[in-house]
Amino acid sequence: MISERQKEIIDAAGKILTESGIGGLTTKKLALEMGFSEAAIYRHFPSKEAITLAMLEYLRENMHGRLSALSANLGVEERFKAIFFSQFSFFTRNPHFVVAVFSDGLWEESDQINQAILALMQTKMAFLLPLITDGQSNGTFKSDVSAEQLVHLVLGAFRLQMFKWRVSGFSFDLNASGTQLIESILTVIKN
Amino acid sequence: MISERQKEIIDAAGKILTESGIGGLTTKKLALEMGFSEAAIYRHFPSKEAITLAMLEYLRENMHGRLSALSANLGVEERFKAIFFSQFSFFTRNPHFVVAVFSDGLWEESDQINQAILALMQTKMAFLLPLITDGQSNGTFKSDVSAEQLVHLVLGAFRLQMFKWRVSGFSFDLNASGTQLIESILTVIKN
DNA sequence: TATTTTTGTTAGTAAACACTAACTAACCAA
DNA sequence: TTGGTTAGTTAGTGTTTACTAACAAAAATA
């Protein structure tokens, strides 16, 4: 488990990453954001890489927890919506973590970070793919395109939405336009 | 116009970016890749930022040229396919430019670079949006979802495809799986 | 109460960074 | 043949980077 301080540092790192990009995430800025010295950071993390890894791991666990908690008693379409509403709601409350969604740019020389990014994507896939497959079985979703391709369409649209939100400086209501996007997606993939 | 040497440097920069990420693009590596000294780079570009800008501008012009040259005599569906085949073909021949175009969110180094990235996206939009609108008018594409939302779906799927290709280490045939993706998209957005 | 652990401080480190100064050899036009 | 431009070299510059050593105060524990 991570401590309170570690969570604060992870938040600060996410904020800096989202605001200034990867080149902007330095130990100096991190210390400034935390309000204490650079050296103090190393009381809580062994390295800068460990901070990034902890951030990705935290986001994975957080998403897994949220999506696991969603009611399994609803129909396929309602569960589909619930997944994305949970995501849009989380990022509205934590815009500084948007960076994690298109964390492809974090890709560097560290294999560990690469694996953490893949684990994040796979966790989401693990919720979406069986749901789409169920929807195809019971006739809710189209079956003339494979479940994998449908997931690809949905995930791609979601990621692009998050990208646009960030580029706009979080200036529009993500919940509202996210709802519209989900409606459009459903219109297109439903039978 | 850019010189031969400038184009070589742009290619080298793209290669390093794709292999080592944004943090890996240093003047030292650039010089090593070019086979001459760091100082020589500054005979051809005033700064590292200028190299990145020139690369993005080159890619924008290249895409604009390719997509403008596509036959306007074809039907909406054929023109739609032609746009993406041109893109998949270009990146298959130039995989080292994938990162420059698709790991956008994490640059944030300068306003000029951000604007260049947005200009790239908008150039593509300028080809896709009127095409989709045409397709909706003549009944090829669905009209119960707005043209903007359809473009969003299509562009999101395309970008995610490019991301997966890079993450895989360019290990699958982009033209083949790209063709499949376009077929799936068409199945879903056609009337 | 005495001691150990925790969490912060200041003041550094070597390495890496983008970039520059001074110089040189090859080419090219007058 | 002279003189300027081009494109490369070596050897640096100051700055920033991630990270560390030595120390201090307070809190937890014995």
CSV table of N, CA and C in Angstrom, one decimal, chain B residues 50-176:
chain,number,residue,atom,x,y,z
B,50,ALA,N,13.4,23.8,-33.3
B,50,ALA,CA,13.2,24.0,-34.7
B,50,ALA,C,13.2,22.7,-35.5
B,51,ILE,N,14.0,21.7,-35.1
B,51,ILE,CA,14.0,20.4,-35.7
B,51,ILE,C,12.7,19.7,-35.6
B,52,THR,N,12.1,19.7,-34.4
B,52,THR,CA,10.8,19.1,-34.1
B,52,THR,C,9.8,19.8,-35.0
B,53,LEU,N,9.8,21.2,-35.0
B,53,LEU,CA,8.8,21.9,-35.7
B,53,LEU,C,8.9,21.6,-37.2
B,54,ALA,N,10.1,21.5,-37.7
B,54,ALA,CA,10.3,21.2,-39.2
B,54,ALA,C,9.8,19.8,-39.5
B,55,MET,N,10.0,18.9,-38.5
B,55,MET,CA,9.5,17.6,-38.7
B,55,MET,C,8.0,17.5,-38.8
B,56,LEU,N,7.3,18.2,-37.9
B,56,LEU,CA,5.8,18.2,-37.9
B,56,LEU,C,5.3,18.9,-39.2
B,57,GLU,N,6.0,20.0,-39.6
B,57,GLU,CA,5.6,20.8,-40.8
B,57,GLU,C,5.8,19.9,-42.0
B,58,TYR,N,6.9,19.2,-42.1
B,58,TYR,CA,7.1,18.3,-43.2
B,58,TYR,C,6.0,17.2,-43.3
B,59,LEU,N,5.6,16.7,-42.1
B,59,LEU,CA,4.6,15.6,-42.1
B,59,LEU,C,3.2,16.2,-42.6
B,60,ARG,N,3.0,17.4,-42.1
B,60,ARG,CA,1.7,18.0,-42.5
B,60,ARG,C,1.7,18.3,-44.0
B,61,GLU,N,2.7,18.8,-44.6
B,61,GLU,CA,2.8,19.1,-46.0
B,61,GLU,C,2.7,17.8,-46.8
B,62,ASN,N,3.5,16.8,-46.3
B,62,ASN,CA,3.5,15.5,-47.0
B,62,ASN,C,2.1,14.9,-47.1
B,63,MET,N,1.4,14.9,-45.9
B,63,MET,CA,0.0,14.4,-45.9
B,63,MET,C,-0.9,15.2,-46.8
B,64,HIS,N,-0.8,16.5,-46.7
B,64,HIS,CA,-1.7,17.3,-47.5
B,64,HIS,C,-1.5,17.0,-49.0
B,65,GLY,N,-0.2,16.9,-49.4
B,65,GLY,CA,0.1,16.6,-50.8
B,65,GLY,C,-0.5,15.2,-51.2
B,66,ARG,N,-0.3,14.2,-50.4
B,66,ARG,CA,-0.8,12.9,-50.7
B,66,ARG,C,-2.3,12.9,-50.8
B,67,LEU,N,-3.0,13.4,-49.8
B,67,LEU,CA,-4.5,13.4,-49.8
B,67,LEU,C,-5.1,14.3,-50.8
B,68,SER,N,-4.4,15.3,-51.2
B,68,SER,CA,-4.9,16.2,-52.3
B,68,SER,C,-4.9,15.5,-53.6
B,69,ALA,N,-3.9,14.6,-53.8
B,69,ALA,CA,-3.6,14.0,-55.1
B,69,ALA,C,-4.6,12.9,-55.3
B,70,LEU,N,-5.3,12.4,-54.3
B,70,LEU,CA,-6.3,11.3,-54.5
B,70,LEU,C,-7.4,11.7,-55.4
B,71,SER,N,-7.8,10.8,-56.3
B,71,SER,CA,-8.8,11.1,-57.3
B,71,SER,C,-10.1,11.5,-56.6
B,72,ALA,N,-10.7,12.6,-57.2
B,72,ALA,CA,-11.9,13.1,-56.7
B,72,ALA,C,-13.1,12.6,-57.5
B,73,ASN,N,-12.8,11.7,-58.4
B,73,ASN,CA,-13.9,11.2,-59.3
B,73,ASN,C,-14.6,9.9,-58.7
B,74,LEU,N,-14.0,9.4,-57.6
B,74,LEU,CA,-14.5,8.2,-57.1
B,74,LEU,C,-15.7,8.5,-56.2
B,75,GLY,N,-16.4,7.4,-55.8
B,75,GLY,CA,-17.5,7.6,-54.9
B,75,GLY,C,-17.1,7.8,-53.5
B,76,VAL,N,-18.0,8.2,-52.6
B,76,VAL,CA,-17.6,8.5,-51.2
B,76,VAL,C,-16.9,7.4,-50.5
B,77,GLU,N,-17.4,6.2,-50.6
B,77,GLU,CA,-16.8,5.0,-49.9
B,77,GLU,C,-15.4,4.8,-50.4
B,78,GLU,N,-15.2,4.9,-51.7
B,78,GLU,CA,-13.8,4.6,-52.3
B,78,GLU,C,-12.8,5.7,-51.9
B,79,ARG,N,-13.3,6.9,-51.9
B,79,ARG,CA,-12.4,8.0,-51.4
B,79,ARG,C,-12.1,7.9,-50.0
B,80,PHE,N,-13.1,7.5,-49.2
B,80,PHE,CA,-12.8,7.2,-47.7
B,80,PHE,C,-11.7,6.2,-47.6
B,81,LYS,N,-11.8,5.1,-48.3
B,81,LYS,CA,-10.8,4.0,-48.2
B,81,LYS,C,-9.5,4.5,-48.7
B,82,ALA,N,-9.5,5.3,-49.8
B,82,ALA,CA,-8.2,5.8,-50.4
B,82,ALA,C,-7.4,6.6,-49.4
B,83,ILE,N,-8.1,7.5,-48.6
B,83,ILE,CA,-7.5,8.3,-47.6
B,83,ILE,C,-6.7,7.4,-46.6
B,84,PHE,N,-7.3,6.4,-46.1
B,84,PHE,CA,-6.7,5.6,-45.1
B,84,PHE,C,-5.6,4.7,-45.7
B,85,PHE,N,-5.8,4.2,-46.9
B,85,PHE,CA,-4.8,3.4,-47.5
B,85,PHE,C,-3.5,4.2,-47.7
B,86,SER,N,-3.7,5.5,-48.1
B,86,SER,CA,-2.6,6.3,-48.3
B,86,SER,C,-1.8,6.5,-47.0
B,87,GLN,N,-2.6,6.7,-45.9
B,87,GLN,CA,-1.9,6.8,-44.6
B,87,GLN,C,-1.2,5.6,-44.1
B,88,PHE,N,-1.9,4.4,-44.2
B,88,PHE,CA,-1.2,3.2,-43.8
B,88,PHE,C,0.0,2.9,-44.7
B,89,SER,N,-0.1,3.2,-45.9
B,89,SER,CA,1.0,3.0,-46.8
B,89,SER,C,2.2,3.9,-46.5
B,90,PHE,N,1.9,5.1,-46.2
B,90,PHE,CA,3.0,6.0,-45.8
B,90,PHE,C,3.7,5.6,-44.6
B,91,PHE,N,3.0,5.2,-43.5
B,91,PHE,CA,3.6,4.9,-42.3
B,91,PHE,C,4.3,3.5,-42.3
B,92,THR,N,3.8,2.6,-43.2
B,92,THR,CA,4.5,1.4,-43.4
B,92,THR,C,5.9,1.6,-44.0
B,93,ARG,N,6.0,2.6,-44.9
B,93,ARG,CA,7.2,3.0,-45.5
B,93,ARG,C,8.1,3.9,-44.6
B,94,ASN,N,7.4,4.6,-43.6
B,94,ASN,CA,8.1,5.5,-42.7
B,94,ASN,C,7.7,5.3,-41.3
B,95,PRO,N,7.9,4.1,-40.7
B,95,PRO,CA,7.5,3.8,-39.4
B,95,PRO,C,8.1,4.7,-38.3
B,96,HIS,N,9.2,5.3,-38.6
B,96,HIS,CA,9.9,6.1,-37.7
B,96,HIS,C,9.2,7.5,-37.4
B,97,PHE,N,8.1,7.7,-38.2
B,97,PHE,CA,7.4,9.0,-37.9
B,97,PHE,C,6.1,8.8,-37.1
B,98,VAL,N,5.9,7.5,-36.7
B,98,VAL,CA,4.6,7.2,-36.0
B,98,VAL,C,4.5,8.0,-34.7
B,99,VAL,N,5.6,8.1,-34.0
B,99,VAL,CA,5.6,8.7,-32.7
B,99,VAL,C,5.3,10.2,-32.8
B,100,ALA,N,5.9,10.8,-33.8
B,100,ALA,CA,5.7,12.3,-33.9
B,100,ALA,C,4.3,12.6,-34.1
B,101,VAL,N,3.6,11.8,-34.8
B,101,VAL,CA,2.2,12.1,-35.1
B,101,VAL,C,1.2,11.7,-34.0
B,102,PHE,N,1.5,10.6,-33.3
B,102,PHE,CA,0.5,10.0,-32.4
B,102,PHE,C,0.7,10.0,-30.9
B,103,SER,N,1.9,10.5,-30.5
B,103,SER,CA,2.0,10.5,-29.0
B,103,SER,C,1.9,11.9,-28.5
B,104,ASP,N,1.0,12.7,-29.1
B,104,ASP,CA,0.9,14.1,-29.0
B,104,ASP,C,0.8,14.6,-27.5
B,105,GLY,N,0.0,14.0,-26.7
B,105,GLY,CA,-0.4,14.6,-25.5
B,105,GLY,C,0.8,14.9,-24.6
B,106,LEU,N,1.9,14.4,-24.8
B,106,LEU,CA,3.0,14.5,-23.8
B,106,LEU,C,4.1,15.5,-24.2
B,107,TRP,N,4.0,16.2,-25.3
B,107,TRP,CA,5.0,17.2,-25.7
B,107,TRP,C,5.0,18.3,-24.7
B,108,GLU,N,4.1,19.3,-25.0
B,108,GLU,CA,3.9,20.4,-24.2
B,108,GLU,C,5.1,21.2,-23.8
B,109,GLU,N,6.1,21.1,-24.7
B,109,GLU,CA,7.4,21.8,-24.5
B,109,GLU,C,7.2,23.3,-24.9
B,110,SER,N,6.5,23.5,-26.0
B,110,SER,CA,6.4,24.9,-26.4
B,110,SER,C,5.0,25.1,-27.1
B,111,ASP,N,4.6,26.3,-27.1
B,111,ASP,CA,3.3,26.5,-27.7
B,111,ASP,C,3.4,26.3,-29.2
B,112,GLN,N,4.5,26.6,-29.8
B,112,GLN,CA,4.7,26.4,-31.3
B,112,GLN,C,4.5,24.9,-31.7
B,113,ILE,N,5.1,24.1,-30.8
B,113,ILE,CA,5.0,22.6,-31.1
B,113,ILE,C,3.5,22.2,-31.0
B,114,ASN,N,2.9,22.6,-29.9
B,114,ASN,CA,1.5,22.3,-29.7
B,114,ASN,C,0.6,22.7,-30.9
B,115,GLN,N,0.9,23.9,-31.4
B,115,GLN,CA,0.1,24.4,-32.5
B,115,GLN,C,0.4,23.6,-33.8
B,116,ALA,N,1.6,23.2,-34.0
B,116,ALA,CA,2.0,22.4,-35.1
B,116,ALA,C,1.3,21.0,-35.1
B,117,ILE,N,1.2,20.4,-33.9
B,117,ILE,CA,0.5,19.2,-33.7
B,117,ILE,C,-1.0,19.3,-34.0
B,118,LEU,N,-1.6,20.4,-33.5
B,118,LEU,CA,-3.0,20.6,-33.8
B,118,LEU,C,-3.2,20.9,-35.3
B,119,ALA,N,-2.3,21.6,-35.9
B,119,ALA,CA,-2.4,21.8,-37.4
B,119,ALA,C,-2.4,20.5,-38.2
B,120,LEU,N,-1.6,19.6,-37.7
B,120,LEU,CA,-1.6,18.3,-38.4
B,120,LEU,C,-3.0,17.6,-38.3
B,121,MET,N,-3.6,17.6,-37.1
B,121,MET,CA,-4.9,17.0,-36.9
B,121,MET,C,-5.9,17.7,-37.8
B,122,GLN,N,-5.9,19.0,-37.8
B,122,GLN,CA,-6.9,19.8,-38.5
B,122,GLN,C,-6.8,19.6,-40.0
B,123,THR,N,-5.5,19.3,-40.5
B,123,THR,CA,-5.4,19.1,-41.9
B,123,THR,C,-6.1,17.8,-42.3
B,124,LYS,N,-6.0,16.8,-41.4
B,124,LYS,CA,-6.7,15.5,-41.7
B,124,LYS,C,-8.2,15.7,-41.6
B,125,MET,N,-8.6,16.4,-40.6
B,125,MET,CA,-10.1,16.7,-40.4
B,125,MET,C,-10.6,17.4,-41.7
B,126,ALA,N,-9.8,18.3,-42.3
B,126,ALA,CA,-10.3,19.1,-43.4
B,126,ALA,C,-10.6,18.2,-44.6
B,127,PHE,N,-10.0,17.0,-44.6
B,127,PHE,CA,-10.3,16.0,-45.7
B,127,PHE,C,-11.4,15.1,-45.3
B,128,LEU,N,-11.5,14.7,-44.0
B,128,LEU,CA,-12.5,13.7,-43.6
B,128,LEU,C,-13.9,14.3,-43.5
B,129,LEU,N,-14.0,15.5,-42.8
B,129,LEU,CA,-15.3,16.0,-42.5
B,129,LEU,C,-16.2,16.2,-43.7
B,130,PRO,N,-15.7,16.9,-44.7
B,130,PRO,CA,-16.6,17.1,-45.9
B,130,PRO,C,-17.0,15.8,-46.6
B,131,LEU,N,-16.1,14.9,-46.6
B,131,LEU,CA,-16.3,13.6,-47.2
B,131,LEU,C,-17.5,12.9,-46.4
B,132,ILE,N,-17.4,12.9,-45.1
B,132,ILE,CA,-18.4,12.2,-44.3
B,132,ILE,C,-19.8,12.9,-44.5
B,133,THR,N,-19.7,14.3,-44.5
B,133,THR,CA,-21.0,15.0,-44.8
B,133,THR,C,-21.6,14.7,-46.1
B,134,ASP,N,-20.7,14.6,-47.1
B,134,ASP,CA,-21.2,14.2,-48.5
B,134,ASP,C,-21.9,12.8,-48.4
B,135,GLY,N,-21.2,11.9,-47.7
B,135,GLY,CA,-21.7,10.5,-47.6
B,135,GLY,C,-23.1,10.5,-46.9
B,136,GLN,N,-23.2,11.4,-45.9
B,136,GLN,CA,-24.5,11.5,-45.2
B,136,GLN,C,-25.6,12.0,-46.1
B,137,SER,N,-25.2,13.0,-46.9
B,137,SER,CA,-26.2,13.6,-47.9
B,137,SER,C,-26.7,12.6,-48.9
B,138,ASN,N,-25.8,11.8,-49.4
B,138,ASN,CA,-26.3,10.9,-50.5
B,138,ASN,C,-26.7,9.5,-50.0
B,139,GLY,N,-26.8,9.4,-48.6
B,139,GLY,CA,-27.3,8.2,-48.0
B,139,GLY,C,-26.3,7.1,-47.8
B,140,THR,N,-25.0,7.3,-48.1
B,140,THR,CA,-24.0,6.3,-47.9
B,140,THR,C,-23.8,6.0,-46.4
B,141,PHE,N,-23.7,7.1,-45.6
B,141,PHE,CA,-23.4,7.0,-44.2
B,141,PHE,C,-24.7,7.3,-43.4
B,142,LYS,N,-24.7,6.8,-42.2
B,142,LYS,CA,-25.8,7.0,-41.2
B,142,LYS,C,-25.9,8.5,-41.0
B,143,SER,N,-27.2,8.9,-40.8
B,143,SER,CA,-27.4,10.3,-40.5
B,143,SER,C,-28.0,10.5,-39.1
B,144,ASP,N,-28.2,9.4,-38.4
B,144,ASP,CA,-28.7,9.6,-37.0
B,144,ASP,C,-27.7,9.9,-36.0
B,145,VAL,N,-26.4,10.1,-36.5
B,145,VAL,CA,-25.3,10.6,-35.7
B,145,VAL,C,-24.7,11.7,-36.5
B,146,SER,N,-24.2,12.8,-35.8
B,146,SER,CA,-23.7,13.9,-36.5
B,146,SER,C,-22.4,13.6,-37.2
B,147,ALA,N,-22.1,14.3,-38.3
B,147,ALA,CA,-20.8,14.1,-39.0
B,147,ALA,C,-19.6,14.2,-38.1
B,148,GLU,N,-19.6,15.2,-37.2
B,148,GLU,CA,-18.5,15.4,-36.3
B,148,GLU,C,-18.3,14.2,-35.4
B,149,GLN,N,-19.4,13.6,-35.0
B,149,GLN,CA,-19.2,12.4,-34.1
B,149,GLN,C,-18.7,11.2,-34.9
B,150,LEU,N,-19.1,11.1,-36.2
B,150,LEU,CA,-18.6,10.0,-37.0
B,150,LEU,C,-17.1,10.2,-37.3
B,151,VAL,N,-16.7,11.4,-37.6
B,151,VAL,CA,-15.3,11.7,-37.8
B,151,VAL,C,-14.5,11.4,-36.5
B,152,HIS,N,-15.1,11.7,-35.4
B,152,HIS,CA,-14.5,11.4,-34.1
B,152,HIS,C,-14.2,9.9,-33.9
B,153,LEU,N,-15.3,9.1,-34.2
B,153,LEU,CA,-15.2,7.7,-34.1
B,153,LEU,C,-14.1,7.1,-35.0
B,154,VAL,N,-14.1,7.6,-36.3
B,154,VAL,CA,-13.1,7.1,-37.3
B,154,VAL,C,-11.7,7.5,-36.9
B,155,LEU,N,-11.5,8.8,-36.5
B,155,LEU,CA,-10.2,9.2,-36.2
B,155,LEU,C,-9.6,8.6,-34.9
B,156,GLY,N,-10.5,8.4,-34.0
B,156,GLY,CA,-10.1,7.7,-32.7
B,156,GLY,C,-9.6,6.3,-33.0
B,157,ALA,N,-10.4,5.6,-33.8
B,157,ALA,CA,-10.0,4.2,-34.2
B,157,ALA,C,-8.7,4.2,-34.9
B,158,PHE,N,-8.5,5.1,-35.8
B,158,PHE,CA,-7.3,5.2,-36.6
B,158,PHE,C,-6.1,5.4,-35.7
B,159,ARG,N,-6.2,6.4,-34.8
B,159,ARG,CA,-5.1,6.7,-33.9
B,159,ARG,C,-4.7,5.5,-33.0
B,160,LEU,N,-5.8,4.9,-32.5
B,160,LEU,CA,-5.5,3.7,-31.6
B,160,LEU,C,-4.8,2.6,-32.4
B,161,GLN,N,-5.2,2.5,-33.6
B,161,GLN,CA,-4.5,1.4,-34.5
B,161,GLN,C,-3.0,1.7,-34.6
B,162,MET,N,-2.7,3.0,-34.8
B,162,MET,CA,-1.3,3.4,-35.0
B,162,MET,C,-0.5,3.2,-33.6
B,163,PHE,N,-1.2,3.5,-32.6
B,163,PHE,CA,-0.6,3.3,-31.2
B,163,PHE,C,-0.3,1.8,-31.0
B,164,LYS,N,-1.2,0.9,-31.3
B,164,LYS,CA,-1.0,-0.5,-31.1
B,164,LYS,C,0.1,-1.0,-32.0
B,165,TRP,N,0.2,-0.4,-33.2
B,165,TRP,CA,1.3,-0.9,-34.2
B,165,TRP,C,2.6,-0.6,-33.6
B,166,ARG,N,2.7,0.6,-33.0
B,166,ARG,CA,4.0,1.0,-32.4
B,166,ARG,C,4.4,0.2,-31.2
B,167,VAL,N,3.4,0.0,-30.3
B,167,VAL,CA,3.6,-0.8,-29.1
B,167,VAL,C,4.1,-2.2,-29.4
B,168,SER,N,3.5,-2.7,-30.5
B,168,SER,CA,3.9,-4.1,-31.0
B,168,SER,C,5.3,-4.1,-31.6
B,169,GLY,N,5.9,-3.0,-31.7
B,169,GLY,CA,7.2,-2.9,-32.4
B,169,GLY,C,7.1,-3.1,-33.9
B,170,PHE,N,6.0,-2.6,-34.5
B,170,PHE,CA,5.7,-2.7,-35.9
B,170,PHE,C,5.7,-4.1,-36.4
B,171,SER,N,5.2,-5.0,-35.5
B,171,SER,CA,5.4,-6.5,-35.8
B,171,SER,C,4.3,-7.0,-36.7
B,172,PHE,N,3.2,-6.3,-36.9
B,172,PHE,CA,2.1,-6.8,-37.8
B,172,PHE,C,2.0,-5.9,-39.0
B,173,ASP,N,1.3,-6.5,-40.0
B,173,ASP,CA,1.2,-5.8,-41.3
B,173,ASP,C,0.1,-4.7,-41.2
B,174,LEU,N,0.6,-3.4,-41.1
B,174,LEU,CA,-0.3,-2.3,-40.9
B,174,LEU,C,-1.3,-2.2,-42.1
B,175,ASN,N,-0.9,-2.5,-43.3
B,175,ASN,CA,-1.8,-2.4,-44.4
B,175,ASN,C,-2.9,-3.4,-44.3
B,176,ALA,N,-2.5,-4.6,-43.9
B,176,ALA,CA,-3.6,-5.7,-43.8
B,176,ALA,C,-4.5,-5.4,-42.7
